[in-house]
PDB file of C-alpha atoms and ligand atoms in Angstrom:
ATOM      1  CA  MET A1414     102.698 122.650  82.381  1.00 85.00           C
ATOM      2  CA  ASN A1415     100.977 120.124  80.295  1.00 81.00           C
ATOM      3  CA  LEU A1416     101.953 116.348  81.379  1.00 79.00           C
ATOM      4  CA  LEU A1417     100.025 115.154  78.585  1.00 75.00           C
ATOM      5  CA  SER A1418     102.865 116.143  76.193  1.00 81.00           C
ATOM      6  CA  LEU A1419     104.899 113.171  77.786  1.00 80.00           C
ATOM      7  CA  PHE A1420     102.476 110.698  76.073  1.00 76.00           C
ATOM      8  CA  ASN A1421     104.238 111.784  73.002  1.00 84.00           C
ATOM      9  CA  VAL A1422     107.586 110.244  74.181  1.00 88.00           C
ATOM     10  CA  THR A1423     107.799 106.666  72.603  1.00 91.00           C
ATOM     11  CA  TYR A1424     108.488 103.282  74.430  1.00 93.00           C
ATOM     12  CA  GLY A1425     108.382  99.701  73.949  1.00 94.00           C
ATOM     13  CA  ILE A1426     107.578  96.658  75.904  1.00 94.00           C
ATOM     14  CA  TYR A1427     110.134  94.678  77.700  1.00 97.00           C
ATOM     15  CA  VAL A1428     110.468  91.792  80.172  1.00 97.00           C
ATOM     16  CA  VAL A1429     113.589  92.745  82.276  1.00 98.00           C
ATOM     17  CA  SER A1430     114.779  89.482  84.523  1.00 98.00           C
ATOM     18  CA  SER A1431     117.493  89.362  87.214  1.00 98.00           C
ATOM     19  CA  ARG A1432     118.460  86.863  89.550  1.00 97.00           C
ATOM     20  CA  ARG A1433     119.085  86.146  93.509  1.00 96.00           C
ATOM     21  CA  GLY A1434     121.320  83.276  93.657  1.00 94.00           C
ATOM     22  CA  GLU A1435     119.287  80.507  91.729  1.00 92.00           C
ATOM     23  CA  LYS A1436     115.699  82.300  92.271  1.00 96.00           C
ATOM     24  CA  ILE A1437     114.935  84.158  88.883  1.00 97.00           C
ATOM     25  CA  ASN A1438     112.114  86.938  88.078  1.00 97.00           C
ATOM     26  CA  GLY A1439     111.485  89.274  85.740  1.00 97.00           C
ATOM     27  CA  CYS A1440     109.036  92.391  85.060  1.00 96.00           C
ATOM     28  CA  VAL A1441     107.402  94.443  82.314  1.00 94.00           C
ATOM     29  CA  VAL A1442     109.508  97.711  81.944  1.00 95.00           C
ATOM     30  CA  ASN A1443     108.987 100.318  79.007  1.00 92.00           C
ATOM     31  CA  SER A1444     111.846 102.365  79.281  1.00 95.00           C
ATOM     32  CA  VAL A1445     114.906 101.059  78.015  1.00 97.00           C
ATOM     33  CA  PHE A1446     117.453 102.701  75.785  1.00 96.00           C
ATOM     34  CA  GLN A1447     120.938 102.399  74.205  1.00 97.00           C
ATOM     35  CA  VAL A1448     123.479 104.902  75.772  1.00 96.00           C
ATOM     36  CA  THR A1449     126.654 104.291  73.698  1.00 95.00           C
ATOM     37  CA  SER A1450     127.364 102.168  70.720  1.00 92.00           C
ATOM     38  CA  GLU A1451     131.350 101.982  71.628  1.00 92.00           C
ATOM     39  CA  ASN A1452     131.357  99.614  74.452  1.00 94.00           C
ATOM     40  CA  PRO A1453     127.542  99.460  74.281  1.00 97.00           C
ATOM     41  CA  THR A1454     125.925 100.146  77.355  1.00 98.00           C
ATOM     42  CA  ILE A1455     122.249 100.345  77.828  1.00 98.00           C
ATOM     43  CA  ALA A1456     119.952 101.829  80.446  1.00 98.00           C
ATOM     44  CA  ILE A1457     116.415 100.663  82.097  1.00 98.00           C
ATOM     45  CA  SER A1458     114.118 102.242  84.443  1.00 97.00           C
ATOM     46  CA  VAL A1459     112.889 100.043  87.096  1.00 96.00           C
ATOM     47  CA  ALA A1460     110.419 100.428  89.897  1.00 94.00           C
ATOM     48  CA  LYS A1461     111.813 100.134  93.487  1.00 95.00           C
ATOM     49  CA  ASN A1462     108.776  98.060  94.705  1.00 92.00           C
ATOM     50  CA  ASN A1463     109.276  95.142  92.109  1.00 94.00           C
ATOM     51  CA  LEU A1464     110.907  92.020  93.159  1.00 96.00           C
ATOM     52  CA  THR A1465     113.014  92.460  89.838  1.00 97.00           C
ATOM     53  CA  HIS A1466     114.519  95.639  91.288  1.00 98.00           C
ATOM     54  CA  GLU A1467     115.736  93.923  94.469  1.00 97.00           C
ATOM     55  CA  PHE A1468     117.374  90.978  92.524  1.00 98.00           C
ATOM     56  CA  ILE A1469     119.128  93.611  90.155  1.00 98.00           C
ATOM     57  CA  GLU A1470     120.481  95.459  93.050  1.00 98.00           C
ATOM     58  CA  GLU A1471     122.129  92.214  94.453  1.00 97.00           C
ATOM     59  CA  SER A1472     123.250  90.625  91.461  1.00 98.00           C
ATOM     60  CA  LYS A1473     124.084  93.457  89.389  1.00 98.00           C
ATOM     61  CA  VAL A1474     123.166  91.670  86.055  1.00 98.00           C
ATOM     62  CA  PHE A1475     120.056  91.836  84.122  1.00 98.00           C
ATOM     63  CA  THR A1476     118.422  90.870  81.002  1.00 98.00           C
ATOM     64  CA  ILE A1477     116.158  92.484  78.779  1.00 98.00           C
ATOM     65  CA  SER A1478     113.939  90.404  76.545  1.00 98.00           C
ATOM     66  CA  ILE A1479     112.334  92.580  73.528  1.00 98.00           C
ATOM     67  CA  LEU A1480     108.605  91.245  73.094  1.00 96.00           C
ATOM     68  CA  LYS A1481     107.116  90.658  69.822  1.00 96.00           C
ATOM     69  CA  LYS A1482     104.178  92.963  68.494  1.00 94.00           C
ATOM     70  CA  ASP A1483     101.974  90.129  68.600  1.00 92.00           C
ATOM     71  CA  THR A1484     102.516  88.853  72.302  1.00 91.00           C
ATOM     72  CA  PRO A1485      99.426  88.229  74.012  1.00 87.00           C
ATOM     73  CA  LEU A1486      97.971  90.339  76.883  1.00 85.00           C
ATOM     74  CA  PRO A1487      97.921  87.792  79.145  1.00 84.00           C
ATOM     75  CA  PHE A1488     101.557  86.863  78.701  1.00 90.00           C
ATOM     76  CA  ILE A1489     102.357  90.629  79.336  1.00 90.00           C
ATOM     77  CA  GLY A1490      99.772  90.691  82.450  1.00 87.00           C
ATOM     78  CA  LYS A1491     101.707  87.770  84.123  1.00 88.00           C
ATOM     79  CA  PHE A1492     105.206  89.815  83.758  1.00 92.00           C
ATOM     80  CA  GLY A1493     103.502  92.962  84.282  1.00 88.00           C
ATOM     81  CA  PHE A1494     100.834  92.554  86.968  1.00 84.00           C
ATOM     82  CA  LYS A1495     101.855  89.425  88.793  1.00 82.00           C
ATOM     83  CA  SER A1496     104.581  89.559  91.759  1.00 86.00           C
ATOM     84  CA  GLY A1497     107.474  86.926  91.665  1.00 90.00           C
ATOM     85  CA  ARG A1498     106.765  87.199  95.143  1.00 89.00           C
ATOM     86  CA  THR A1499     103.596  84.998  94.718  1.00 88.00           C
ATOM     87  CA  ILE A1500     104.337  83.054  91.606  1.00 90.00           C
ATOM     88  CA  ASP A1501     107.128  81.478  89.366  1.00 93.00           C
ATOM     89  CA  LYS A1502     106.485  83.693  86.316  1.00 94.00           C
ATOM     90  CA  PHE A1503     108.951  81.546  84.172  1.00 95.00           C
ATOM     91  CA  LYS A1504     107.354  78.283  84.928  1.00 93.00           C
ATOM     92  CA  ASP A1505     106.184  76.423  81.802  1.00 91.00           C
ATOM     93  CA  LEU A1506     107.998  79.082  79.850  1.00 95.00           C
ATOM     94  CA  GLU A1507     110.295  78.522  77.087  1.00 97.00           C
ATOM     95  CA  TYR A1508     113.371  80.606  78.668  1.00 98.00           C
ATOM     96  CA  GLU A1509     117.520  79.992  78.772  1.00 97.00           C
ATOM     97  CA  LEU A1510     120.025  81.233  81.226  1.00 97.00           C
ATOM     98  CA  GLY A1511     122.423  83.700  79.803  1.00 97.00           C
ATOM     99  CA  ILE A1512     126.029  83.866  80.685  1.00 97.00           C
ATOM    100  CA  THR A1513     125.327  85.866  83.883  1.00 97.00           C
ATOM    101  CA  GLY A1514     122.779  83.080  84.784  1.00 97.00           C
ATOM    102  CA  VAL A1515     119.782  85.522  84.210  1.00 98.00           C
ATOM    103  CA  PRO A1516     116.993  84.263  82.268  1.00 98.00           C
ATOM    104  CA  PHE A1517     116.050  85.472  79.059  1.00 98.00           C
ATOM    105  CA  LEU A1518     112.599  84.531  77.281  1.00 98.00           C
ATOM    106  CA  LYS A1519     112.606  82.293  73.956  1.00 97.00           C
ATOM    107  CA  GLU A1520     109.032  82.673  73.374  1.00 95.00           C
ATOM    108  CA  LYS A1521     107.642  85.880  72.419  1.00 96.00           C
ATOM    109  CA  SER A1522     110.732  87.646  72.335  1.00 98.00           C
ATOM    110  CA  LEU A1523     112.464  89.227  69.052  1.00 98.00           C
ATOM    111  CA  ALA A1524     115.987  89.547  70.773  1.00 98.00           C
ATOM    112  CA  TYR A1525     117.601  89.559  74.638  1.00 98.00           C
ATOM    113  CA  ILE A1526     120.294  91.777  75.885  1.00 98.00           C
ATOM    114  CA  GLU A1527     122.104  90.731  78.936  1.00 98.00           C
ATOM    115  CA  ALA A1528     124.113  93.436  80.796  1.00 98.00           C
ATOM    116  CA  GLU A1529     126.073  93.774  83.764  1.00 98.00           C
ATOM    117  CA  VAL A1530     125.377  96.994  86.083  1.00 98.00           C
ATOM    118  CA  ILE A1531     128.107  99.721  85.892  1.00 98.00           C
ATOM    119  CA  ASN A1532     126.137 102.468  87.511  1.00 98.00           C
ATOM    120  CA  SER A1533     122.595 103.618  88.493  1.00 98.00           C
ATOM    121  CA  THR A1534     120.732 106.622  89.768  1.00 98.00           C
ATOM    122  CA  ASP A1535     117.897 106.969  92.540  1.00 97.00           C
ATOM    123  CA  VAL A1536     115.114 108.861  90.852  1.00 96.00           C
ATOM    124  CA  GLY A1537     112.714 108.516  93.493  1.00 95.00           C
ATOM    125  CA  THR A1538     110.389 105.990  92.662  1.00 94.00           C
ATOM    126  CA  HIS A1539     112.216 104.313  90.321  1.00 96.00           C
ATOM    127  CA  THR A1540     116.264 103.271  89.667  1.00 98.00           C
ATOM    128  CA  ILE A1541     117.695 104.073  86.322  1.00 98.00           C
ATOM    129  CA  PHE A1542     120.530 101.071  85.845  1.00 98.00           C
ATOM    130  CA  ILE A1543     123.084 101.658  83.489  1.00 98.00           C
ATOM    131  CA  GLY A1544     124.368  98.401  82.197  1.00 98.00           C
ATOM    132  CA  LYS A1545     127.352  97.070  80.019  1.00 98.00           C
ATOM    133  CA  ILE A1546     126.156  94.844  77.399  1.00 98.00           C
ATOM    134  CA  VAL A1547     127.868  91.276  78.078  1.00 98.00           C
ATOM    135  CA  ASP A1548     125.856  89.301  75.379  1.00 98.00           C
ATOM    136  CA  CYS A1549     122.900  89.908  72.929  1.00 98.00           C
ATOM    137  CA  ASP A1550     121.405  88.111  69.977  1.00 98.00           C
ATOM    138  CA  ASN A1551     118.107  88.114  67.777  1.00 98.00           C
ATOM    139  CA  LEU A1552     115.584  85.233  68.547  1.00 97.00           C
ATOM    140  CA  CYS A1553     113.388  85.601  65.328  1.00 95.00           C
ATOM    141  CA  LYS A1554     112.235  88.116  62.942  1.00 95.00           C
ATOM    142  CA  GLY A1555     109.256  90.223  63.609  1.00 95.00           C
ATOM    143  CA  GLU A1556     108.301  93.762  64.763  1.00 96.00           C
ATOM    144  CA  PRO A1557     108.835  94.609  68.198  1.00 96.00           C
ATOM    145  CA  LEU A1558     105.733  95.874  70.438  1.00 94.00           C
ATOM    146  CA  THR A1559     105.777  99.548  71.153  1.00 92.00           C
ATOM    147  CA  TYR A1560     104.140 101.178  74.274  1.00 87.00           C
ATOM    148  CA  SER A1561     101.676 102.971  71.727  1.00 84.00           C
ATOM    149  CA  TYR A1562     100.534  99.784  69.919  1.00 85.00           C
ATOM    150  CA  TYR A1563     100.092  98.006  73.526  1.00 83.00           C
ATOM    151  CA  HIS A1564      97.883 100.496  74.738  1.00 76.00           C
ATOM    152  CA  LYS A1565      95.979 101.797  71.592  1.00 73.00           C
ATOM    153  CA  GLU A1566      95.830  98.763  69.738  1.00 70.00           C
ATOM    154  CA  LYS A1567      95.850  95.693  72.060  1.00 67.00           C
ATOM    155  CA  GLY A1568      93.676  97.885  74.862  1.00 65.00           C
ATOM    156  CA  GLY A1569      96.539  97.291  77.370  1.00 68.00           C
ATOM    157  CA  LYS A1570      96.605  99.271  80.677  1.00 69.00           C
ATOM    158  CA  SER A1571      99.696 100.770  82.643  1.00 73.00           C
ATOM    159  CA  SER A1572     100.951  98.773  85.679  1.00 73.00           C
ATOM    160  CA  LYS A1573     101.205 101.191  88.967  1.00 69.00           C
ATOM    161  CA  ASN A1574     105.191 100.500  88.301  1.00 73.00           C
ATOM    162  CA  ALA A1575     105.391 101.817  85.128  1.00 76.00           C
ATOM    163  CA  PRO A1576     107.202 105.387  84.730  1.00 73.00           C
ATOM    164  CA  THR A1577     104.589 106.589  82.620  1.00 67.00           C
ATOM    165  CA  PHE A1578     101.361 105.194  84.839  1.00 63.00           C
ATOM    166  CA  ALA A1579      99.107 108.923  85.086  1.00 54.00           C
ATOM    167  CA  GLN A1580      95.917 107.011  86.725  1.00 48.00           C
ATOM    168  CA  GLN A1581      94.707 106.819  82.679  1.00 52.00           C
ATOM    169  CA  SER A1582      93.580 103.020  83.403  1.00 47.00           C
ATOM    170  CA  ALA A1583      90.177 103.535  85.265  1.00 48.00           C
ATOM    171  CA  GLU A1584      88.703 106.638  85.794  1.00 47.00           C
ATOM    172  CA  ASN A1585      90.168 109.084  83.134  1.00 54.00           C
ATOM    173  CA  ILE A1586      88.938 106.578  80.552  1.00 50.00           C
ATOM    174  CA  ILE A1587      85.244 105.996  82.304  1.00 49.00           C
ATOM    175  CA  ARG A1588      84.901 109.590  82.382  1.00 50.00           C
ATOM    176  CA  GLU A1589      84.898 109.784  78.652  1.00 52.00           C
ATOM    177  CA  GLU A1590      82.272 107.105  78.499  1.00 49.00           C
ATOM    178  CA  LYS A1591      78.567 107.314  78.305  1.00 49.00           C
ATOM    179  CA  LYS A1592      76.160 106.710  81.336  1.00 48.00           C
ATOM    180  CA  GLU A1593      74.304 103.932  79.780  1.00 55.00           C
ATOM    181  CA  GLU A1594      77.648 102.140  78.706  1.00 57.00           C
ATOM    182  CA  LEU A1595      78.965 102.599  82.090  1.00 56.00           C
ATOM    183  CA  GLU A1596      76.110 100.449  83.625  1.00 65.00           C
ATOM    184  CA  THR A1597      77.456  97.447  81.439  1.00 78.00           C
ATOM    185  CA  LYS A1598      81.169  97.775  82.104  1.00 87.00           C
ATOM    186  CA  HIS A1599      83.342  96.400  85.321  1.00 90.00           C
ATOM    187  CA  VAL A1600      86.984  97.573  86.077  1.00 88.00           C
ATOM    188  CA  CYS A1601      89.735  94.855  87.217  1.00 87.00           C
ATOM    189  CA  ASP A1602      90.758  96.534  90.784  1.00 84.00           C
ATOM    190  CA  ILE A1603      94.177  94.728  90.152  1.00 82.00           C
ATOM    191  CA  CYS A1604      95.347  95.966  86.499  1.00 82.00           C
ATOM    192  CA  GLY A1605      92.678  98.604  85.367  1.00 81.00           C
ATOM    193  CA  TYR A1606      91.164  95.961  82.499  1.00 86.00           C
ATOM    194  CA  ILE A1607      87.758  96.903  81.799  1.00 87.00           C
ATOM    195  CA  TYR A1608      85.195  94.030  81.143  1.00 91.00           C
ATOM    196  CA  ASP A1609      82.681  95.283  78.654  1.00 88.00           C
ATOM    197  CA  PHE A1610      79.292  93.706  78.252  1.00 87.00           C
ATOM    198  CA  ASN A1611      78.999  94.916  74.684  1.00 85.00           C
ATOM    199  CA  ILE A1612      82.623  93.290  73.896  1.00 87.00           C
ATOM    200  CA  GLY A1613      82.606  90.354  76.017  1.00 90.00           C
ATOM    201  CA  ASP A1614      86.237  88.752  76.385  1.00 91.00           C
ATOM    202  CA  ASP A1615      87.606  87.396  73.435  1.00 87.00           C
ATOM    203  CA  LEU A1616      90.606  85.911  74.907  1.00 86.00           C
ATOM    204  CA  ASN A1617      88.743  83.652  77.457  1.00 88.00           C
ATOM    205  CA  GLY A1618      85.943  82.644  75.019  1.00 90.00           C
ATOM    206  CA  ILE A1619      83.235  84.959  76.200  1.00 92.00           C
ATOM    207  CA  LYS A1620      80.855  86.117  73.603  1.00 90.00           C
ATOM    208  CA  PRO A1621      79.760  89.968  73.292  1.00 87.00           C
ATOM    209  CA  ASN A1622      76.567  90.575  75.173  1.00 86.00           C
ATOM    210  CA  THR A1623      77.528  88.375  78.240  1.00 88.00           C
ATOM    211  CA  ALA A1624      76.628  90.101  81.490  1.00 88.00           C
ATOM    212  CA  PHE A1625      79.298  90.249  84.033  1.00 90.00           C
ATOM    213  CA  ASP A1626      77.144  88.365  86.362  1.00 88.00           C
ATOM    214  CA  ASP A1627      76.446  85.651  83.889  1.00 90.00           C
ATOM    215  CA  LEU A1628      80.338  85.020  83.539  1.00 93.00           C
ATOM    216  CA  PRO A1629      81.458  81.635  85.154  1.00 92.00           C
ATOM    217  CA  ASN A1630      82.839  81.845  88.715  1.00 91.00           C
ATOM    218  CA  ASP A1631      85.942  80.503  87.522  1.00 92.00           C
ATOM    219  CA  TRP A1632      86.288  83.527  85.299  1.00 94.00           C
ATOM    220  CA  LYS A1633      89.378  85.517  85.478  1.00 91.00           C
ATOM    221  CA  CYS A1634      91.068  88.814  84.484  1.00 90.00           C
ATOM    222  CA  PRO A1635      92.338  88.378  80.981  1.00 88.00           C
ATOM    223  CA  ILE A1636      95.643  90.735  82.050  1.00 84.00           C
ATOM    224  CA  CYS A1637      96.548  89.638  85.492  1.00 84.00           C
ATOM    225  CA  GLY A1638      94.516  86.722  86.324  1.00 85.00           C
ATOM    226  CA  ALA A1639      92.555  88.461  89.037  1.00 88.00           C
ATOM    227  CA  ASN A1640      88.951  86.394  89.860  1.00 91.00           C
ATOM    228  CA  LYS A1641      85.549  88.087  89.593  1.00 92.00           C
ATOM    229  CA  LYS A1642      85.316  89.641  93.111  1.00 90.00           C
ATOM    230  CA  GLN A1643      88.385  91.869  92.469  1.00 90.00           C
ATOM    231  CA  PHE A1644      86.068  93.486  89.741  1.00 90.00           C
ATOM    232  CA  THR A1645      84.197  96.804  90.541  1.00 88.00           C
ATOM    233  CA  LYS A1646      81.011  97.628  88.935  1.00 86.00           C
ATOM    234  CA  ILE A1647      81.392 101.279  87.074  1.00 80.00           C
ATOM    235  CA  LYS A1648      78.541 103.349  88.567  1.00 66.00           C
ATOM    236  CA  SER A1649      77.038 106.016  86.683  1.00 49.00           C
ATOM    237  CA  GLU A1650      77.495 108.461  89.232  1.00 49.00           C
ATOM    238  CA  ASP A1651      81.362 107.798  88.923  1.00 46.00           C
ATOM    239  CA  LYS A1652      81.209 109.557  85.617  1.00 39.00           C
TER     240      LYS A1652
HETATM  241 FE1   FE B1414      93.268  92.530  86.219  1.00 96.27          FE
END
């Protein structure tokens, strides 16, 4: 069995949101698909350890915000690598509450779909929720962000909660690199982002050829916001 064949399955990048009473939260999900067109239904796969999973189980309602192709990595990181248990992910963002009281994003989002859970299937680490679509609309024109584009063109990483996560982030990428390049890289322990001395960090205004040790003390991971202490130097013997 060659599990690499699964990398040929296509996915998107979505923010799935739900609520518990007045409290709202959302997380990044890559597995969303329409199930039926007559009495339209939609399915999502959500990791059980996400707070959003708890909210959906309780409220039985969720929204899907379909992210635009040019959505910046830190925006995705906020929903994909941070927990609603410690931060309010919607703070300072443009959003609206749908008819079920669940938020959908009005920025970085091409369209939203709002659904009520009519069925769910326990698949171990994840639950597949099937929802009856109760509202949906387009918000702007553009192309959706695909999972493939996120990984290949934007250098995005998989959250451990993604159903497609395959430990591909740190170790596997590293093994393919040369020894001398390894010595100039640091990996984020939280999200797997790699700080490369040769590349710098454009999102935070860090020029190429800036040593990790010379980064400002308040520098943070451009994807998940982890601080410098949460980075591990990639050693040549790890190759
Ligand atoms: Fe990170």
